[in-house]
Coordinates of C-alpha atoms in Angstrom, one line a residue:
X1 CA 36.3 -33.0 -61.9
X2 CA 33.6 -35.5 -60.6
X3 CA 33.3 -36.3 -57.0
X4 CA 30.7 -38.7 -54.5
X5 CA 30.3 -37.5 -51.1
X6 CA 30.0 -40.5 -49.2
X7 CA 28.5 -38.9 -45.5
X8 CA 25.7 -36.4 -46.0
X9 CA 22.6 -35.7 -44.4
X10 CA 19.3 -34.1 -45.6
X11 CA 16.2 -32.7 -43.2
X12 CA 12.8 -32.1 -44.0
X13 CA 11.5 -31.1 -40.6
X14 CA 8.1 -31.0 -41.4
X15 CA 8.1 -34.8 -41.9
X16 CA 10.8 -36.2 -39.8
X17 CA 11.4 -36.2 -36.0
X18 CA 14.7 -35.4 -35.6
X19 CA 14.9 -35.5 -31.5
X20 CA 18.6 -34.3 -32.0
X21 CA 17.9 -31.2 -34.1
X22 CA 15.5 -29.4 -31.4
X23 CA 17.0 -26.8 -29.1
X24 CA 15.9 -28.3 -26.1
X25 CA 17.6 -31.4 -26.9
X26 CA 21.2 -32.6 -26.6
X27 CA 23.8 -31.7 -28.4
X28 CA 23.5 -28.3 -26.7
X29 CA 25.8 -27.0 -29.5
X30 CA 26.0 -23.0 -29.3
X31 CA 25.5 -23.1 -33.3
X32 CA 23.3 -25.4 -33.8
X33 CA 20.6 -23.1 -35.3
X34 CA 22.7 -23.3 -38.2
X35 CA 21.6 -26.5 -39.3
X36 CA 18.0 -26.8 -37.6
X37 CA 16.2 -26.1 -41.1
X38 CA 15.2 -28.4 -44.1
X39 CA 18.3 -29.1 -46.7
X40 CA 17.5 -31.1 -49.6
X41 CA 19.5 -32.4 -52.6
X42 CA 19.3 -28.9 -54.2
X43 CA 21.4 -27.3 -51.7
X44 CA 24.3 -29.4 -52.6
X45 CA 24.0 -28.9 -56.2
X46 CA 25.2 -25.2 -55.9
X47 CA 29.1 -26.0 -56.2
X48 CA 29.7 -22.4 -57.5
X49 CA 31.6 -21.8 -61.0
X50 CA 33.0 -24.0 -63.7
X51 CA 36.0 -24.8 -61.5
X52 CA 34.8 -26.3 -58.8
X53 CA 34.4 -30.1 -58.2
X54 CA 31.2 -31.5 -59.6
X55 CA 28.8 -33.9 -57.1
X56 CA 28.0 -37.0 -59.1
X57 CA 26.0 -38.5 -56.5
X58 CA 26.3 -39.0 -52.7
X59 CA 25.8 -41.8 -49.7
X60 CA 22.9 -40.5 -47.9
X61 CA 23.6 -41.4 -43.9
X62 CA 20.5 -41.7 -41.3
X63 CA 20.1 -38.6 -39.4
X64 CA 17.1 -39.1 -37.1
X65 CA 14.0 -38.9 -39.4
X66 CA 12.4 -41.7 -37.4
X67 CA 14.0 -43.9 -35.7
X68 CA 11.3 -46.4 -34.5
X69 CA 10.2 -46.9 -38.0
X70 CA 13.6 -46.3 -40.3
X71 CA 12.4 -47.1 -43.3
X72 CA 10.4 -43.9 -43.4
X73 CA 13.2 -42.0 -44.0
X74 CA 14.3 -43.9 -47.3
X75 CA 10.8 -43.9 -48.8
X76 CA 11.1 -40.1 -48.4
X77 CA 14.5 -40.0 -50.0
X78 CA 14.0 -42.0 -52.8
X79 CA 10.4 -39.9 -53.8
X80 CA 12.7 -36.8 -53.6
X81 CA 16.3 -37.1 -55.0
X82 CA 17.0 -37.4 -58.4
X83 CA 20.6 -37.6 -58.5
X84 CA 22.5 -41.1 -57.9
X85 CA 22.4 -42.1 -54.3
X86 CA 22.8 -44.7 -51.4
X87 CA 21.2 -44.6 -48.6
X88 CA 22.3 -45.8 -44.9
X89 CA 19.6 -46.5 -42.5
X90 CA 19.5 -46.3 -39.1
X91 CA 19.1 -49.7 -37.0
X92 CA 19.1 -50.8 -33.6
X93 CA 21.7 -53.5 -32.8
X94 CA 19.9 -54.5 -29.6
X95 CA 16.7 -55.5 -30.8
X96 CA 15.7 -59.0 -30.4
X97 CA 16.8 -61.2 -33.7
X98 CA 13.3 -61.5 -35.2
X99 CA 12.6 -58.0 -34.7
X100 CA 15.6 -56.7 -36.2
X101 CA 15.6 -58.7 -38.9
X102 CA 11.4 -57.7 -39.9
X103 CA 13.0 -54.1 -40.2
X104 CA 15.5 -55.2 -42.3
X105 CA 13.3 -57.0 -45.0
X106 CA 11.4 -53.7 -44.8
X107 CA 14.9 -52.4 -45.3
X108 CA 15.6 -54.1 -48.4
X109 CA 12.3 -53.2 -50.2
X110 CA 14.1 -49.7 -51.1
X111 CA 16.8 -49.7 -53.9
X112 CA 19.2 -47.5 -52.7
X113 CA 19.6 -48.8 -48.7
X114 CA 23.1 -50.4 -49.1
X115 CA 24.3 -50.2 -45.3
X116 CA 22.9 -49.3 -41.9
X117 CA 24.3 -47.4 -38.7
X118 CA 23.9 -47.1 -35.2
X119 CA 25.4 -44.5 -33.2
X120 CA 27.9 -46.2 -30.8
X121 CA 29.5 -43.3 -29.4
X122 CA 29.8 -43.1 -25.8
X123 CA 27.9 -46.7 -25.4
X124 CA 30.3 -48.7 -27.9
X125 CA 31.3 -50.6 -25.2
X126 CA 27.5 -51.6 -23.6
X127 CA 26.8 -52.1 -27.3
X128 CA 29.2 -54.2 -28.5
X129 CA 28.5 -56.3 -25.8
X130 CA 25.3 -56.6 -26.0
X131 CA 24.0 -60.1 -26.5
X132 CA 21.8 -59.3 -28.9
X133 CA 24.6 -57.4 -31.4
X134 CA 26.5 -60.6 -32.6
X135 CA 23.4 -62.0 -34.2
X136 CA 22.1 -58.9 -35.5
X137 CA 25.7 -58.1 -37.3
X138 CA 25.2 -61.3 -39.0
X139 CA 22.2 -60.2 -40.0
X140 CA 23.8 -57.5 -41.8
X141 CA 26.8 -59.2 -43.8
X142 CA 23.8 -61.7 -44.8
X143 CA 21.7 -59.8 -46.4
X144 CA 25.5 -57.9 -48.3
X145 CA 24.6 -55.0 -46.5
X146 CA 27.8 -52.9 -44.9
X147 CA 27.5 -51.4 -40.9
X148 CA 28.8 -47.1 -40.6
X149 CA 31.0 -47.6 -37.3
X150 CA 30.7 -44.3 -35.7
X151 CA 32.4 -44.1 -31.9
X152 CA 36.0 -43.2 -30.6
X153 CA 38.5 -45.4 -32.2
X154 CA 40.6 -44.5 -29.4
X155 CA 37.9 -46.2 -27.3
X156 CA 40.3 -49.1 -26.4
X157 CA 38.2 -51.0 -24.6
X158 CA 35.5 -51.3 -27.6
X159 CA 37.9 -51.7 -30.1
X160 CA 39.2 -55.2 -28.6
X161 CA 35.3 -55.9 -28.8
X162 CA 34.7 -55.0 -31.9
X163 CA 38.0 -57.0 -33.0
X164 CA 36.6 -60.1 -31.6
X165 CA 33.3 -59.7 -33.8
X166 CA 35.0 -58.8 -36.9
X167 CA 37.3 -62.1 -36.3
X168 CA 33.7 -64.1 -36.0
X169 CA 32.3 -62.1 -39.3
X170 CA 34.4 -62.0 -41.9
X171 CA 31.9 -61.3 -44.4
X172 CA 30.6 -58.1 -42.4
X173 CA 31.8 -54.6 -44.0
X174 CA 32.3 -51.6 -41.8
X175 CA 32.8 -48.6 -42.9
X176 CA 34.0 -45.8 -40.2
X177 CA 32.6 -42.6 -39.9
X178 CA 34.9 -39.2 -39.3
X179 CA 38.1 -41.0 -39.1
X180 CA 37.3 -42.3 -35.8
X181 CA 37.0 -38.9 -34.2
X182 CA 40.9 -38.4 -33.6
X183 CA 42.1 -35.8 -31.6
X184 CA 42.6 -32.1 -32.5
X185 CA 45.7 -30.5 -32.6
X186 CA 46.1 -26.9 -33.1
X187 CA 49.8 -27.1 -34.2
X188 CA 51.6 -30.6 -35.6
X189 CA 54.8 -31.0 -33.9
X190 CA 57.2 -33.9 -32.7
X191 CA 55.3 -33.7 -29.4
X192 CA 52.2 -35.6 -31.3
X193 CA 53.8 -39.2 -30.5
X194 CA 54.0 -38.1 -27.2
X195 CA 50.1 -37.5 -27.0
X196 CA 48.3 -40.9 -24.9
X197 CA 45.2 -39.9 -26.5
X198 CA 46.7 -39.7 -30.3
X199 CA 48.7 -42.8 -29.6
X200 CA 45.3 -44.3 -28.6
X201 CA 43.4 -43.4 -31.9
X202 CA 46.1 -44.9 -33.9
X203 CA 46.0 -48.2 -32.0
X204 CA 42.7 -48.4 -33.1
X205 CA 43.0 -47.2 -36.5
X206 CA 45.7 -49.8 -37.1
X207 CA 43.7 -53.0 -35.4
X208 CA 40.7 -52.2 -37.4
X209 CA 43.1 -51.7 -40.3
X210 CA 44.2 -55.4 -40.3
X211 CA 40.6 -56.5 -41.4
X212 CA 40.5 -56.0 -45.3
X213 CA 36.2 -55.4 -44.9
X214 CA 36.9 -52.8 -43.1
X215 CA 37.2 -48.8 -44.7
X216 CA 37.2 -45.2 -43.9
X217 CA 35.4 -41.8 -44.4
X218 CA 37.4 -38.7 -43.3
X219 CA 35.2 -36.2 -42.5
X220 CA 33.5 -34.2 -39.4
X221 CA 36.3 -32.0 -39.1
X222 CA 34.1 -29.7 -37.5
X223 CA 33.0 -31.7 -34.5
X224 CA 36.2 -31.7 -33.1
X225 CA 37.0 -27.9 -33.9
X226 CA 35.1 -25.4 -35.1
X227 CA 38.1 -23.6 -36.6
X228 CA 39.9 -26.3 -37.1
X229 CA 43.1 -26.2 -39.2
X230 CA 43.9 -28.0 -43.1
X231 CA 47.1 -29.0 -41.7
X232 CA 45.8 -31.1 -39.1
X233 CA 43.0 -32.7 -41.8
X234 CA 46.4 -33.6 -44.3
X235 CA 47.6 -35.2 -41.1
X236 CA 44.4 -36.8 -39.9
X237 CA 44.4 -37.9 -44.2
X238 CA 47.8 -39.1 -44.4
X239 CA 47.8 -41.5 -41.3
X240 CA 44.3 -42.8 -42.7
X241 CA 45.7 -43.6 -46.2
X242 CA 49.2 -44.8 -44.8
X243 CA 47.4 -47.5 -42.3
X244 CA 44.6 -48.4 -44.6
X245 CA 46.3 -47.9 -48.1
X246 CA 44.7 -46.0 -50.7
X247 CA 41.6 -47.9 -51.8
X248 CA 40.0 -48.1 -48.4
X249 CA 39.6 -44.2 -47.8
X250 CA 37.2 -41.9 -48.5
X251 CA 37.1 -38.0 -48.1
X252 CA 33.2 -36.9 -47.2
X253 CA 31.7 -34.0 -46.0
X254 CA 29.3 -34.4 -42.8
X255 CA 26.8 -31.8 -44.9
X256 CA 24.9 -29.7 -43.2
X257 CA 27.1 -30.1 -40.3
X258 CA 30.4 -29.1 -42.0
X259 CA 28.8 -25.6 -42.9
X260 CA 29.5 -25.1 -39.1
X261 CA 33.2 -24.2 -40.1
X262 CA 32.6 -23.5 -44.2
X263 CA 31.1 -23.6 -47.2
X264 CA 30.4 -27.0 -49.1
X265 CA 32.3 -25.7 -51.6
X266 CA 35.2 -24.5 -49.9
X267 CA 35.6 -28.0 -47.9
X268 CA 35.3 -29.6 -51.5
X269 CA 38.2 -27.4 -53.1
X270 CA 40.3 -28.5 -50.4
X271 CA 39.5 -31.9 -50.0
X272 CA 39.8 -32.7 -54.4
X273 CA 43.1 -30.6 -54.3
X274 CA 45.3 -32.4 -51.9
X275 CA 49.0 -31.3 -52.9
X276 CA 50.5 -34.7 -51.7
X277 CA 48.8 -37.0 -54.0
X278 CA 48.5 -37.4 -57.5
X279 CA 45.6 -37.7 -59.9
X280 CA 44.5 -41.3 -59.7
X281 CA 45.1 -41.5 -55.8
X282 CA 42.9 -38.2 -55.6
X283 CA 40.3 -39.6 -57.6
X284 CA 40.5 -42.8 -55.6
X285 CA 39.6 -40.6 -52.3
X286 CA 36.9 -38.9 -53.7
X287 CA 35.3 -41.0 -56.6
X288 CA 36.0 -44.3 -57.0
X289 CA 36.8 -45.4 -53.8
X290 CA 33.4 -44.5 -52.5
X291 CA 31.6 -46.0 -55.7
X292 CA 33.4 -49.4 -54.3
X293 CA 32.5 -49.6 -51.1
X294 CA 28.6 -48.4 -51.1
X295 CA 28.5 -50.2 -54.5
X296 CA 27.1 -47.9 -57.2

């Protein structure tokens, strides 16, 4: 059994920056000395005995090396992976036009870039309305290269924006990180459709769900819950498939940051062994799906 993780991370903290990964920076996370060392390809090769799932490649998402200067990151990547990859680089959406796009020529000089991210997070809304973000978008679907949404999708307020550029760019793919960070719940009940803030993640699932470019990775379990339960991922998975369909969803892993809950390998055994789905739709979630959309 072959997977692709589509949403991984690798640190070499001699070379890169990564403002984010030192203790005296934010996210002021309790365990984060968990992940502040180097992780290369080689530590998710290890997938244990003969039946486990086997990596076949994976999307490689920008995790800080350098931010000013992106392309570093890449370059670094593609001198020291050897299994197939993609790579997502980090951009700035608020640069000014010419600006953005010199970094993305620079970009496109490395074989594996294929997409680019920035964080929206808390600042979706300032972001999206930036007057600089429509043109640099465009930028993007141009030069057939796909934007990694991460923020709230439950963010209301940035969804109608982002609607309205999606409507303007129909070429543009966006592929959404985490499942749009929905809400934990420790136990599924009835009382879920009672929930404003649930409701509110599956409005914005299902707008962004009308737009055919538009896909998503379920994964980060582990920012919302340390100890989060499988129940609520088959949940989180379900509504995901059932509002997108089963060719624009992708199961991924967050590595190193899912080894704040488990093992790669355990996450892995789970995620290639859902009961409620049979073979093709599994390998759809965890192969070829992902092969589509970051185009190996």
């Amino acid at each position: 059994m072959k997977f692709i993780d589509p949403h991984i991370h690798l640190f070499d903290l001699t070379l890169g920056q990564y403002q984010w990964l030192k203790p005296e920076n934010p996210p002021f996370w309790p365990d984060k000395h968990i992940i502040i060392q180097n992780f290369s390809e080689a530590d998710i090769n290890l997938l244990g005995d003969l039946n486990s799932p086997e990596l076949s490649g994976f999307v490689h998402i920008e995790a800080g090396f350098d931010n000013q200067a992106p392309w570093r990151e890449i370059q670094w990547l593609e001198l020291n992976c050897k299994k197939s990859f993609k790579s997502v680089a980090c951009v700035d959406l608020t640069l000014s036009p010419n600006n953005f796009l010199t970094q993305l020529q620079t970009l496109l000089n490395y074989k594996s870039v294929v997409g680019c991210r920035h964080i929206l997070d808390d600042t979706a809304v300032d972001i999206l309305n930036h007057h600089n973000t429509p043109t640099n978008l465009k930028a993007l679907a141009d030069h057939q290269l796909s934007f990694d949404l991460q923020m709230l999708l439950s963010e209301l307020n940035a969804i109608d924006k982002l609607t309205q550029l999606l409507e303007q760019l129909p070429e543009l793919t966006i592929i959404i990180n985490h499942a749009g960070f929905p809400p934990y719940f420790t136990e599924i009940s009835p009382a879920l459709n009672n929930s404003e803030e649930y409701n509110n993640w599956l409005n914005g699932l299902t707008k962004l769900a009308k737009f055919k470019q538009c896909a998503i990775k379920c994964s980060g379990w582990e920012m919302l819950n340390r100890n989060y339960n499988t129940q609520w991922c088959d949940l989180v998975i379900e509504q995901c498939v059932t509002t997108f369909g089963i060719n624009r969803v992708m199961l991924s892993s967050n590595f190193p940051l899912c080894l704040f809950s488990k093992s790669y390998q355990a996450l892995w055994q789970y995620q290639t062994q859902l009961s409620k789905y049979n073979s093709q739709e599994l390998a759809k979630l965890y192969l070829e799906n992902t092969k589509h959309w970051y185009n190996f």
